[in-house]
Amino acid sequence: MKSLPFIDLVIVLAYLAGMVGVGIYFSRKNTTADQFTKASGRIPGWAIGISIYATFLSSNTFLGVPGKAFGSNWNSFVFSLSMPLAAWVATRFFIPFYRNTGAVSAYTHLEHRFGAWARTYAVVCFLLTQLARMGSIFFGIALSLQALTGYEMSTIMIVVGICIVLYTVMGGMEAVIWTEVVQGVIKTVGALVILYLVIAGMDGGVSRIMDIGSAENKFSLGTFAPDFTQSSFWVVLLYGFFMNLNNFGMDQNYVQRYHTTTSVKEAAGSVWLCVYLYLPVSLMFFFLGSCLYAYYQSNPELLETIKMQVATERLPTGSQEAIRGLAATLVPADYGDKVMPHFMVTKVPVGLLGLIIAAIMSAAMSTISSGMNASATVFSVDIYQKYIKSDLSQKESLRLLYIATTVFGLLGMLTGIAMIGVKSVLDVWWMLSGIFAGGMLGLFLLGIISRQTRNAEALTATLIGIVVIIWMTFSGQLPGEYAYLRNPLHQNMIMVIGTLTIFLIGMLLTRLKRKRIAEREVILDNK
């Protein structure tokens, strides 16, 4: 660990000040709740597309993806390959639906279809998903900056969190979008700089990296066998499709942006722009992880330093002998998230380091700020105005949004602090999002596709789906004598099975109900 050089510290502070300055600038426009949540529908589609791209390109991508590629292979890239299909479904069906309804909340429709319980359930799932997302991103940025500055991870989260809260609360959705446009550019340039430095520092360049990666099977997309018990190609593809469909189709972060454009065409174009940008850039991050693997395999003395660091963190009171013994047992998956921060500390020159830190911070700030704004909007529309007070004045609505945005930012920060010590930030995020989002997406698809499904069938299907999700999530902790009751599928299948369970059972119950009604009508006609 080391103190940040003065010039890099100046760059980082200038970046933070700039973000807060954007919030101050746009704060003058926030005179209504509509302006705060939808920017009054005046944002161009290209800016929305870059902002959605910036939200996808979080610190989980910036740090977690290279760490994942370093520790295993390109299996997780299949998640990105599923994006075009999910985007097609969203632009074909969901975006026109939202624009026609005009509701700023993605979950108002569920109450119209199934009752207040459906809306409340989806809102709770969304808010829990947002806390998991924001927490994992806070954790990811603190993990990196701790290696660069030596400060405690909790301290880093608090400082960054305060800056995010300030510009998000002051500037509203318009500040969020335009700062994300800037952040999307900064984080992409930062990743390109790191990739260049890794390749330039590697003897043999790209050809040597390809040789090492091929020999170690680092470019594999996973087994193509129909195996759903491990992270196969098909497991990640299915998970990616359902998760991206949840993102594009019913995540408030994205639905809220659709209302900031001037037309359905602009909103759909913003989604496709995000896909066109994210696919090649996510591939670049996986390649960066493979480059780092080859680099450290070629420099084993640097690798030993990382292993000792990880072992020391796991055994803070252990003897040197015990720490060395643990370090010798570590595999790449155990320290993948530490590799890029270590490379930045030791190999990135002064001046560029500040730019890259700003890129990492922007990767975190863009996703957290949009999550805060969306969470505050959902809380205001779907909880406070629904159950507490519906007739809010413009001043009261704005005050509520300011308070809710601040509270959700602080809760996300506390969630990140609680995650300190986890093994892989990307794995944690995937697991938590799959748990919370599975039931929500299944219910939403049921409401959109099956027009005959009513409250009773939807509620029954949702309750069964929740039981299935809980079983799949926690059955692995059952003792040995109940091993036959454990979930045999990979954890990423929780999202898939949970969604399909609610949707298919709802469809089945609807069909059975229609059949009973038809039989009853036949009997009455015969009488």
Coordinates of C-alpha atoms in Angstrom, one line a residue:
M1 CA 0.0 0.0 0.0
K2 CA 1.1 3.6 -0.6
S3 CA -0.1 7.1 -0.4
L4 CA -1.5 8.5 -3.6
P5 CA 1.0 10.9 -5.4
F6 CA 0.0 14.5 -5.2
I7 CA -0.8 15.0 -8.9
D8 CA -3.0 11.9 -8.9
L9 CA -4.8 13.1 -5.8
V10 CA -5.5 16.4 -7.5
I11 CA -7.0 14.6 -10.5
V12 CA -9.2 12.5 -8.2
L13 CA -10.4 15.5 -6.2
A14 CA -11.0 17.5 -9.3
Y15 CA -13.1 14.7 -10.7
L16 CA -15.2 14.5 -7.5
A17 CA -15.6 18.3 -7.4
G18 CA -16.7 18.3 -11.0
M19 CA -19.4 15.7 -10.3
V20 CA -20.7 17.7 -7.4
G21 CA -20.5 20.8 -9.6
V22 CA -22.8 19.1 -12.1
G23 CA -25.3 18.4 -9.4
I24 CA -25.2 22.1 -8.3
Y25 CA -25.7 23.2 -11.9
F26 CA -28.8 21.1 -12.5
S27 CA -30.2 21.7 -9.0
R28 CA -31.6 25.1 -10.4
K29 CA -33.9 23.2 -12.7
N30 CA -35.4 20.8 -10.1
T31 CA -38.5 22.7 -9.2
T32 CA -40.9 19.8 -9.7
A33 CA -41.0 16.0 -9.0
D34 CA -41.4 15.4 -12.7
Q35 CA -38.2 17.2 -13.5
F36 CA -36.3 15.4 -10.7
T37 CA -37.5 11.9 -11.8
K38 CA -37.9 12.3 -15.6
A39 CA -35.9 15.4 -16.6
S40 CA -39.3 16.5 -18.1
G41 CA -38.7 14.2 -21.1
R42 CA -36.1 16.3 -22.9
I43 CA -33.0 14.2 -23.0
P44 CA -31.8 13.0 -26.4
G45 CA -31.8 9.3 -27.1
W46 CA -28.0 9.0 -27.6
A47 CA -27.3 10.5 -24.1
I48 CA -29.8 8.0 -22.6
G49 CA -28.0 5.1 -24.5
I50 CA -24.6 6.1 -23.1
S51 CA -26.1 6.5 -19.6
I52 CA -27.6 3.0 -19.7
Y53 CA -24.2 1.8 -21.0
A54 CA -22.5 3.5 -18.1
T55 CA -24.9 1.9 -15.6
F56 CA -24.1 -1.5 -17.0
L57 CA -20.4 -0.7 -16.9
S58 CA -20.2 -0.5 -13.1
S59 CA -17.2 -1.2 -10.9
N60 CA -18.4 -4.8 -10.8
T61 CA -17.5 -4.9 -14.5
F62 CA -14.3 -2.7 -14.1
L63 CA -12.9 -4.9 -11.3
G64 CA -15.0 -8.0 -11.1
V65 CA -14.9 -9.0 -14.8
P66 CA -11.1 -8.9 -15.1
G67 CA -10.8 -10.7 -11.8
K68 CA -13.3 -13.4 -13.0
A69 CA -11.4 -13.8 -16.2
F70 CA -8.1 -14.0 -14.3
G71 CA -9.4 -16.6 -11.9
S72 CA -11.3 -18.8 -14.4
N73 CA -12.1 -18.0 -18.1
W74 CA -14.5 -16.1 -20.3
N75 CA -17.6 -18.1 -19.2
S76 CA -19.2 -15.0 -17.7
F77 CA -18.9 -13.2 -21.1
V78 CA -21.9 -15.3 -22.2
F79 CA -24.0 -13.0 -20.0
S80 CA -23.2 -10.2 -22.5
L81 CA -24.0 -12.3 -25.5
S82 CA -27.6 -12.6 -24.2
M83 CA -28.1 -8.9 -24.3
P84 CA -29.2 -8.5 -28.0
L85 CA -32.1 -10.9 -27.6
A86 CA -33.2 -9.3 -24.3
A87 CA -33.0 -5.9 -25.9
W88 CA -35.1 -7.0 -28.8
V89 CA -37.9 -8.2 -26.5
A90 CA -37.7 -5.0 -24.5
T91 CA -37.8 -2.6 -27.4
R92 CA -40.5 -4.6 -29.2
F93 CA -42.9 -5.0 -26.3
F94 CA -41.9 -3.3 -23.1
I95 CA -40.8 0.2 -24.1
P96 CA -44.0 0.9 -26.2
F97 CA -46.1 -0.3 -23.2
Y98 CA -44.4 2.0 -20.7
R99 CA -44.5 5.0 -23.0
N100 CA -48.2 4.4 -23.6
T101 CA -49.1 4.1 -19.9
G102 CA -47.1 7.2 -19.0
A103 CA -46.5 5.9 -15.4
V104 CA -43.1 6.8 -14.1
S105 CA -43.0 3.7 -11.9
A106 CA -42.5 0.3 -13.6
Y107 CA -44.7 -1.4 -11.1
T108 CA -48.0 0.6 -11.2
H109 CA -49.2 -1.7 -13.9
L110 CA -49.0 -4.7 -11.6
E111 CA -51.6 -3.2 -9.2
H112 CA -53.9 -2.6 -12.1
R113 CA -53.6 -6.3 -13.1
F114 CA -53.4 -8.2 -9.9
G115 CA -54.0 -5.8 -7.0
A116 CA -51.9 -3.8 -4.4
W117 CA -50.0 -6.9 -3.2
A118 CA -48.4 -7.5 -6.6
R119 CA -47.1 -3.9 -6.8
T120 CA -45.8 -4.0 -3.2
Y121 CA -44.1 -7.4 -3.8
A122 CA -42.3 -6.1 -6.9
V123 CA -41.3 -2.9 -5.2
V124 CA -39.8 -4.8 -2.2
C125 CA -37.9 -7.1 -4.6
F126 CA -36.6 -4.1 -6.6
L127 CA -35.5 -2.2 -3.6
L128 CA -33.6 -5.2 -2.2
T129 CA -32.0 -5.8 -5.6
Q130 CA -30.9 -2.1 -5.6
L131 CA -29.4 -2.4 -2.2
A132 CA -27.5 -5.5 -3.2
R133 CA -26.3 -3.8 -6.4
M134 CA -25.2 -0.6 -4.7
G135 CA -23.6 -2.5 -1.9
S136 CA -21.5 -4.7 -4.2
I137 CA -20.4 -1.6 -6.2
F138 CA -19.5 0.3 -3.1
F139 CA -17.4 -2.7 -2.1
G140 CA -15.8 -3.0 -5.5
I141 CA -14.6 0.6 -5.5
A142 CA -13.3 0.4 -1.9
L143 CA -11.4 -2.8 -2.7
S144 CA -9.5 -1.1 -5.5
L145 CA -8.9 2.3 -3.8
Q146 CA -7.7 0.6 -0.6
A147 CA -4.9 -0.9 -2.5
L148 CA -4.0 2.4 -4.0
T149 CA -4.3 4.7 -1.0
G150 CA -4.0 2.5 2.1
Y151 CA -7.2 3.9 3.7
E152 CA -9.8 1.6 5.3
M153 CA -12.5 0.3 2.9
S154 CA -15.2 1.7 5.1
T155 CA -13.6 5.2 5.1
I156 CA -13.4 5.1 1.3
M157 CA -17.1 4.1 1.0
I158 CA -18.1 7.0 3.3
V159 CA -16.2 9.6 1.3
V160 CA -17.3 8.4 -2.1
G161 CA -20.8 7.9 -0.8
I162 CA -21.2 11.5 0.4
C163 CA -20.1 12.8 -3.0
I164 CA -22.6 10.6 -4.8
V165 CA -25.4 11.6 -2.5
L166 CA -24.6 15.3 -3.0
Y167 CA -24.7 15.4 -6.8
T168 CA -27.6 12.9 -7.1
V169 CA -29.8 14.7 -4.5
M170 CA -29.1 18.2 -5.9
G171 CA -29.2 17.4 -9.6
G172 CA -31.9 14.7 -10.0
M173 CA -32.3 12.5 -13.0
E174 CA -30.9 15.1 -15.5
A175 CA -27.6 15.3 -13.5
V176 CA -27.5 11.6 -13.2
I177 CA -27.8 11.1 -17.0
W178 CA -25.3 13.8 -18.1
T179 CA -22.7 12.8 -15.5
E180 CA -23.1 9.2 -16.7
V181 CA -22.4 10.3 -20.2
V182 CA -19.1 11.8 -19.0
Q183 CA -18.4 8.8 -16.8
G184 CA -19.1 6.3 -19.6
V185 CA -16.3 8.0 -21.6
I186 CA -13.9 8.2 -18.7
K187 CA -14.2 4.6 -17.6
T188 CA -13.8 3.3 -21.2
V189 CA -10.6 5.4 -21.7
G190 CA -9.3 4.2 -18.3
A191 CA -9.8 0.6 -19.3
L192 CA -8.0 1.1 -22.6
V193 CA -5.1 2.7 -20.8
I194 CA -4.7 -0.2 -18.4
L195 CA -5.0 -2.7 -21.3
Y196 CA -2.2 -0.9 -23.2
L197 CA 0.1 -0.8 -20.2
V198 CA -0.4 -4.6 -19.5
I199 CA 0.3 -5.5 -23.2
A200 CA 3.3 -3.0 -23.3
G201 CA 4.8 -4.6 -20.2
M202 CA 4.4 -8.1 -21.4
D203 CA 7.4 -9.7 -23.1
G204 CA 6.2 -11.1 -26.4
G205 CA 3.1 -8.8 -26.4
V206 CA -0.3 -10.1 -27.6
S207 CA 1.1 -13.3 -29.2
R208 CA 2.6 -14.4 -25.8
I209 CA -0.7 -13.5 -24.0
M210 CA -2.6 -15.7 -26.5
D211 CA -0.2 -18.6 -26.1
I212 CA -0.5 -18.6 -22.3
G213 CA -4.2 -18.1 -22.4
S214 CA -4.8 -20.9 -24.9
A215 CA -2.6 -23.3 -23.0
E216 CA -4.5 -22.5 -19.7
N217 CA -7.9 -22.6 -21.4
K218 CA -8.5 -19.0 -20.4
F219 CA -10.6 -18.1 -23.4
S220 CA -13.2 -20.8 -22.9
L221 CA -16.9 -19.8 -22.8
G222 CA -17.6 -22.9 -20.6
T223 CA -18.8 -26.4 -21.4
F224 CA -21.5 -26.6 -24.1
A225 CA -22.9 -29.8 -22.6
P226 CA -26.5 -29.5 -21.4
D227 CA -25.3 -29.4 -17.8
F228 CA -27.2 -27.1 -15.4
T229 CA -25.4 -28.1 -12.2
Q230 CA -22.3 -26.0 -13.1
S231 CA -21.7 -22.6 -14.8
S232 CA -22.0 -24.0 -18.3
F233 CA -22.5 -21.9 -21.4
W234 CA -26.2 -22.6 -21.3
V235 CA -26.6 -21.7 -17.6
V236 CA -25.0 -18.3 -18.1
L237 CA -26.9 -17.7 -21.3
L238 CA -30.2 -18.4 -19.7
Y239 CA -29.3 -16.4 -16.6
G240 CA -28.1 -13.5 -18.8
F241 CA -31.2 -13.5 -20.9
F242 CA -33.6 -13.4 -17.9
M243 CA -31.4 -10.9 -16.0
N244 CA -31.0 -8.6 -19.0
L245 CA -34.7 -8.9 -19.7
N246 CA -35.3 -7.8 -16.1
N247 CA -32.9 -4.9 -16.6
F248 CA -34.3 -3.6 -19.9
G249 CA -37.9 -4.6 -19.3
M250 CA -38.8 -3.8 -15.8
D251 CA -35.9 -2.4 -13.8
Q252 CA -36.8 1.1 -12.6
N253 CA -33.3 2.3 -13.4
Y254 CA -34.0 1.8 -17.1
V255 CA -37.7 2.3 -17.3
Q256 CA -37.3 5.7 -15.8
R257 CA -34.9 6.6 -18.5
Y258 CA -37.4 5.6 -21.2
H259 CA -39.6 8.5 -20.0
T260 CA -36.8 11.0 -20.3
T261 CA -36.7 10.7 -24.1
T262 CA -38.9 12.5 -26.6
S263 CA -40.4 9.3 -28.3
V264 CA -40.6 5.5 -28.3
K265 CA -38.1 5.4 -31.2
E266 CA -35.6 7.4 -29.2
A267 CA -36.1 5.2 -26.2
A268 CA -35.6 2.0 -28.2
G269 CA -32.6 3.5 -29.9
S270 CA -31.0 4.2 -26.5
V271 CA -31.2 0.5 -25.6
W272 CA -29.6 -0.6 -28.8
L273 CA -26.8 1.9 -28.4
C274 CA -26.1 0.5 -25.0
V275 CA -25.9 -3.0 -26.5
Y276 CA -23.6 -1.9 -29.3
L277 CA -21.3 -0.2 -26.8
Y278 CA -21.3 -2.7 -24.0
L279 CA -20.7 -5.9 -26.0
P280 CA -17.2 -5.0 -27.4
V281 CA -16.2 -3.2 -24.2
S282 CA -17.2 -6.1 -21.9
L283 CA -15.1 -8.3 -24.2
M284 CA -12.3 -5.9 -23.7
F285 CA -12.5 -6.3 -19.9
F286 CA -12.4 -10.1 -20.2
F287 CA -9.4 -9.9 -22.5
L288 CA -7.8 -7.5 -19.9
G289 CA -8.3 -10.2 -17.3
S290 CA -6.6 -12.8 -19.5
C291 CA -3.8 -10.3 -20.2
L292 CA -3.2 -9.8 -16.5
Y293 CA -3.1 -13.6 -16.0
A294 CA -0.4 -13.9 -18.6
Y295 CA 1.5 -11.0 -17.2
Y296 CA 1.6 -12.4 -13.7
Q297 CA 2.3 -15.9 -14.8
S298 CA 5.4 -14.4 -16.5
N299 CA 6.3 -12.5 -13.3
P300 CA 5.8 -15.0 -10.5
E301 CA 7.5 -12.8 -7.9
L302 CA 4.7 -10.3 -8.3
L303 CA 2.1 -13.1 -8.0
E304 CA 3.6 -14.1 -4.6
T305 CA 3.2 -10.6 -3.3
I306 CA -0.6 -10.7 -4.1
K307 CA -0.9 -14.2 -2.5
M308 CA 0.8 -13.0 0.6
Q309 CA -1.5 -10.0 0.8
V310 CA -4.6 -12.1 0.5
A311 CA -3.3 -14.6 3.0
T312 CA -2.5 -11.8 5.5
E313 CA -6.0 -10.5 5.1
R314 CA -7.5 -13.9 5.9
L315 CA -5.1 -14.5 8.8
P316 CA -4.5 -11.1 10.3
T317 CA -3.2 -12.5 13.6
G318 CA -1.4 -15.5 12.1
S319 CA 2.3 -16.2 12.1
Q320 CA 4.4 -15.7 9.0
E321 CA 4.7 -19.4 8.6
A322 CA 0.9 -19.9 8.7
I323 CA 0.4 -17.0 6.3
R324 CA 3.0 -18.5 3.8
G325 CA 1.3 -21.9 4.2
L326 CA -2.1 -20.4 3.3
A327 CA -0.6 -18.4 0.4
A328 CA 0.8 -21.6 -1.1
T329 CA -2.7 -23.1 -1.2
L330 CA -4.4 -20.2 -2.9
V331 CA -5.6 -20.6 -6.5
P332 CA -6.3 -17.7 -9.1
A333 CA -10.0 -17.6 -8.2
D334 CA -9.0 -16.6 -4.6
Y335 CA -7.2 -13.5 -5.5
G336 CA -8.5 -12.5 -9.0
D337 CA -10.1 -9.3 -7.6
K338 CA -6.8 -8.1 -6.2
V339 CA -4.8 -8.4 -9.4
M340 CA -5.8 -5.2 -11.2
P341 CA -5.5 -3.0 -8.1
H342 CA -2.0 -4.4 -7.6
F343 CA -1.1 -3.7 -11.2
M344 CA -2.3 -0.2 -10.9
V345 CA -0.3 0.4 -7.7
T346 CA 3.0 -1.0 -9.1
K347 CA 2.9 -0.3 -12.9
V348 CA 0.7 2.7 -13.7
P349 CA 2.8 5.9 -13.9
V350 CA 2.0 9.0 -11.9
G351 CA -0.7 11.2 -13.6
L352 CA -2.3 8.3 -15.4
L353 CA -3.0 6.6 -12.1
G354 CA -5.3 9.5 -11.1
L355 CA -7.2 9.2 -14.4
I356 CA -7.7 5.4 -13.9
I357 CA -8.9 6.0 -10.3
A358 CA -11.3 8.5 -11.6
A359 CA -12.5 5.9 -14.1
I360 CA -13.0 3.3 -11.4
M361 CA -14.9 5.9 -9.3
S362 CA -17.0 6.9 -12.3
A363 CA -17.8 3.2 -12.8
A364 CA -19.2 3.0 -9.3
M365 CA -20.8 6.4 -9.1
S366 CA -22.9 6.1 -12.3
T367 CA -24.6 2.9 -11.2
I368 CA -25.1 4.0 -7.6
S369 CA -26.5 7.4 -8.5
S370 CA -29.0 5.9 -10.9
G371 CA -29.9 3.3 -8.3
M372 CA -30.5 6.0 -5.7
N373 CA -32.7 8.0 -7.9
A374 CA -34.7 5.0 -9.1
S375 CA -35.1 3.7 -5.6
A376 CA -36.3 7.1 -4.3
T377 CA -38.8 7.4 -7.2
V378 CA -40.2 3.9 -6.5
F379 CA -40.4 4.6 -2.7
S380 CA -42.2 7.9 -3.4
V381 CA -44.7 6.7 -5.9
D382 CA -45.3 3.1 -4.9
I383 CA -45.0 3.2 -1.1
Y384 CA -45.3 6.7 0.4
Q385 CA -48.0 8.1 -2.0
K386 CA -49.8 4.7 -2.0
Y387 CA -49.9 4.0 1.7
I388 CA -49.1 7.2 3.6
K389 CA -50.1 10.3 1.8
S390 CA -51.3 10.6 -1.8
D391 CA -52.0 14.3 -2.2
L392 CA -48.5 15.7 -2.0
S393 CA -47.8 19.2 -3.2
Q394 CA -44.8 19.8 -5.5
K395 CA -42.8 21.1 -2.6
E396 CA -43.6 18.0 -0.5
S397 CA -42.9 15.6 -3.4
L398 CA -39.5 17.2 -4.0
R399 CA -38.6 17.1 -0.3
L400 CA -39.6 13.4 -0.1
L401 CA -37.5 12.6 -3.1
Y402 CA -34.5 14.4 -1.6
I403 CA -34.8 12.5 1.7
A404 CA -35.4 9.1 0.1
T405 CA -32.5 9.6 -2.3
T406 CA -30.2 10.3 0.6
V407 CA -31.5 7.4 2.7
F408 CA -31.1 4.9 -0.1
G409 CA -27.6 6.1 -0.8
L410 CA -26.6 5.6 2.9
L411 CA -28.3 2.2 3.0
G412 CA -26.3 1.1 -0.1
M413 CA -23.1 2.3 1.5
L414 CA -23.9 0.3 4.7
T415 CA -24.6 -2.7 2.6
G416 CA -21.2 -2.3 0.9
I417 CA -19.5 -2.1 4.3
A418 CA -21.3 -5.3 5.4
M419 CA -19.8 -7.1 2.3
I420 CA -16.2 -6.5 3.3
G421 CA -14.4 -9.9 3.2
V422 CA -16.4 -11.6 0.5
K423 CA -14.5 -13.7 -2.0
S424 CA -15.8 -12.4 -5.4
V425 CA -17.9 -9.3 -5.8
L426 CA -19.3 -10.5 -9.1
D427 CA -20.5 -13.8 -7.7
V428 CA -22.2 -12.1 -4.7
W429 CA -24.0 -9.6 -7.0
W430 CA -25.1 -12.4 -9.4
M431 CA -26.5 -14.5 -6.5
L432 CA -28.3 -11.7 -4.7
S433 CA -29.8 -10.2 -7.9
G434 CA -31.0 -13.7 -9.0
I435 CA -32.8 -14.2 -5.7
F436 CA -34.6 -10.9 -5.6
A437 CA -35.3 -10.4 -9.3
G438 CA -36.6 -13.9 -10.2
G439 CA -40.0 -13.6 -8.7
M440 CA -40.5 -10.0 -9.8
L441 CA -39.8 -10.8 -13.5
G442 CA -42.0 -13.9 -13.5
L443 CA -45.0 -11.9 -12.1
F444 CA -44.4 -9.1 -14.5
L445 CA -44.3 -11.4 -17.6
L446 CA -47.5 -13.1 -16.4
G447 CA -49.2 -9.7 -16.2
I448 CA -48.0 -8.7 -19.7
I449 CA -48.5 -11.9 -21.6
S450 CA -51.5 -13.6 -20.1
R451 CA -54.4 -11.1 -20.2
Q452 CA -56.8 -13.7 -18.7
T453 CA -54.8 -14.3 -15.5
R454 CA -56.4 -12.7 -12.4
N455 CA -55.5 -12.0 -8.8
A456 CA -56.0 -15.5 -7.3
E457 CA -53.9 -17.3 -10.0
A458 CA -51.1 -14.7 -9.9
L459 CA -50.9 -14.8 -6.1
T460 CA -50.8 -18.6 -5.9
A461 CA -48.1 -18.7 -8.6
T462 CA -46.1 -16.1 -6.9
L463 CA -46.2 -17.8 -3.5
I464 CA -45.2 -21.1 -5.1
G465 CA -42.4 -19.3 -6.9
I466 CA -41.1 -17.7 -3.7
V467 CA -41.0 -21.1 -2.0
V468 CA -39.0 -22.5 -5.0
I469 CA -36.6 -19.6 -4.9
I470 CA -36.0 -19.9 -1.1
W471 CA -35.5 -23.7 -1.5
M472 CA -33.0 -23.3 -4.3
T473 CA -31.1 -20.6 -2.4
F474 CA -30.8 -22.1 1.0
S475 CA -31.2 -25.9 0.6
G476 CA -27.4 -26.3 0.1
Q477 CA -27.1 -25.6 3.8
L478 CA -29.1 -28.7 4.8
P479 CA -27.2 -31.3 6.8
G480 CA -25.9 -34.5 5.3
E481 CA -28.8 -36.7 6.1
Y482 CA -31.0 -34.4 4.1
A483 CA -28.6 -34.1 1.2
Y484 CA -31.2 -35.5 -1.2
L485 CA -33.3 -32.3 -0.6
R486 CA -30.5 -30.0 -1.8
N487 CA -30.9 -28.0 -4.9
P488 CA -28.7 -29.8 -7.6
L489 CA -28.7 -26.8 -10.0
H490 CA -26.2 -24.0 -10.2
Q491 CA -27.1 -20.8 -8.3
N492 CA -27.5 -18.8 -11.5
M493 CA -30.5 -21.0 -12.3
I494 CA -32.4 -19.5 -9.3
M495 CA -33.3 -16.6 -11.5
V496 CA -34.3 -18.8 -14.4
I497 CA -36.3 -21.3 -12.4
G498 CA -37.9 -18.7 -10.2
T499 CA -39.1 -16.7 -13.2
L500 CA -40.4 -19.7 -15.1
T501 CA -42.1 -21.2 -12.0
I502 CA -44.3 -18.1 -11.5
F503 CA -45.0 -17.6 -15.1
L504 CA -45.8 -21.2 -16.1
I505 CA -47.8 -22.0 -12.9
G506 CA -49.8 -18.8 -13.4
M507 CA -50.5 -19.8 -17.0
L508 CA -51.5 -23.4 -16.0
L509 CA -53.9 -22.1 -13.2
T510 CA -55.4 -19.7 -15.7
R511 CA -56.0 -22.4 -18.2
L512 CA -57.5 -24.8 -15.6
K513 CA -59.8 -22.0 -14.4
R514 CA -61.0 -21.3 -17.9
K515 CA -61.6 -25.0 -18.5
R516 CA -63.7 -25.2 -15.3
I517 CA -65.7 -22.1 -16.4
A518 CA -66.2 -23.6 -19.8
E519 CA -67.4 -26.9 -18.3
R520 CA -69.8 -25.1 -16.0
E521 CA -71.2 -23.2 -18.9
V522 CA -71.8 -26.4 -20.8
I523 CA -73.6 -27.9 -17.8
L524 CA -75.8 -24.8 -17.5
D525 CA -76.6 -24.8 -21.2
N526 CA -77.6 -28.5 -21.0
K527 CA -80.0 -27.7 -18.2

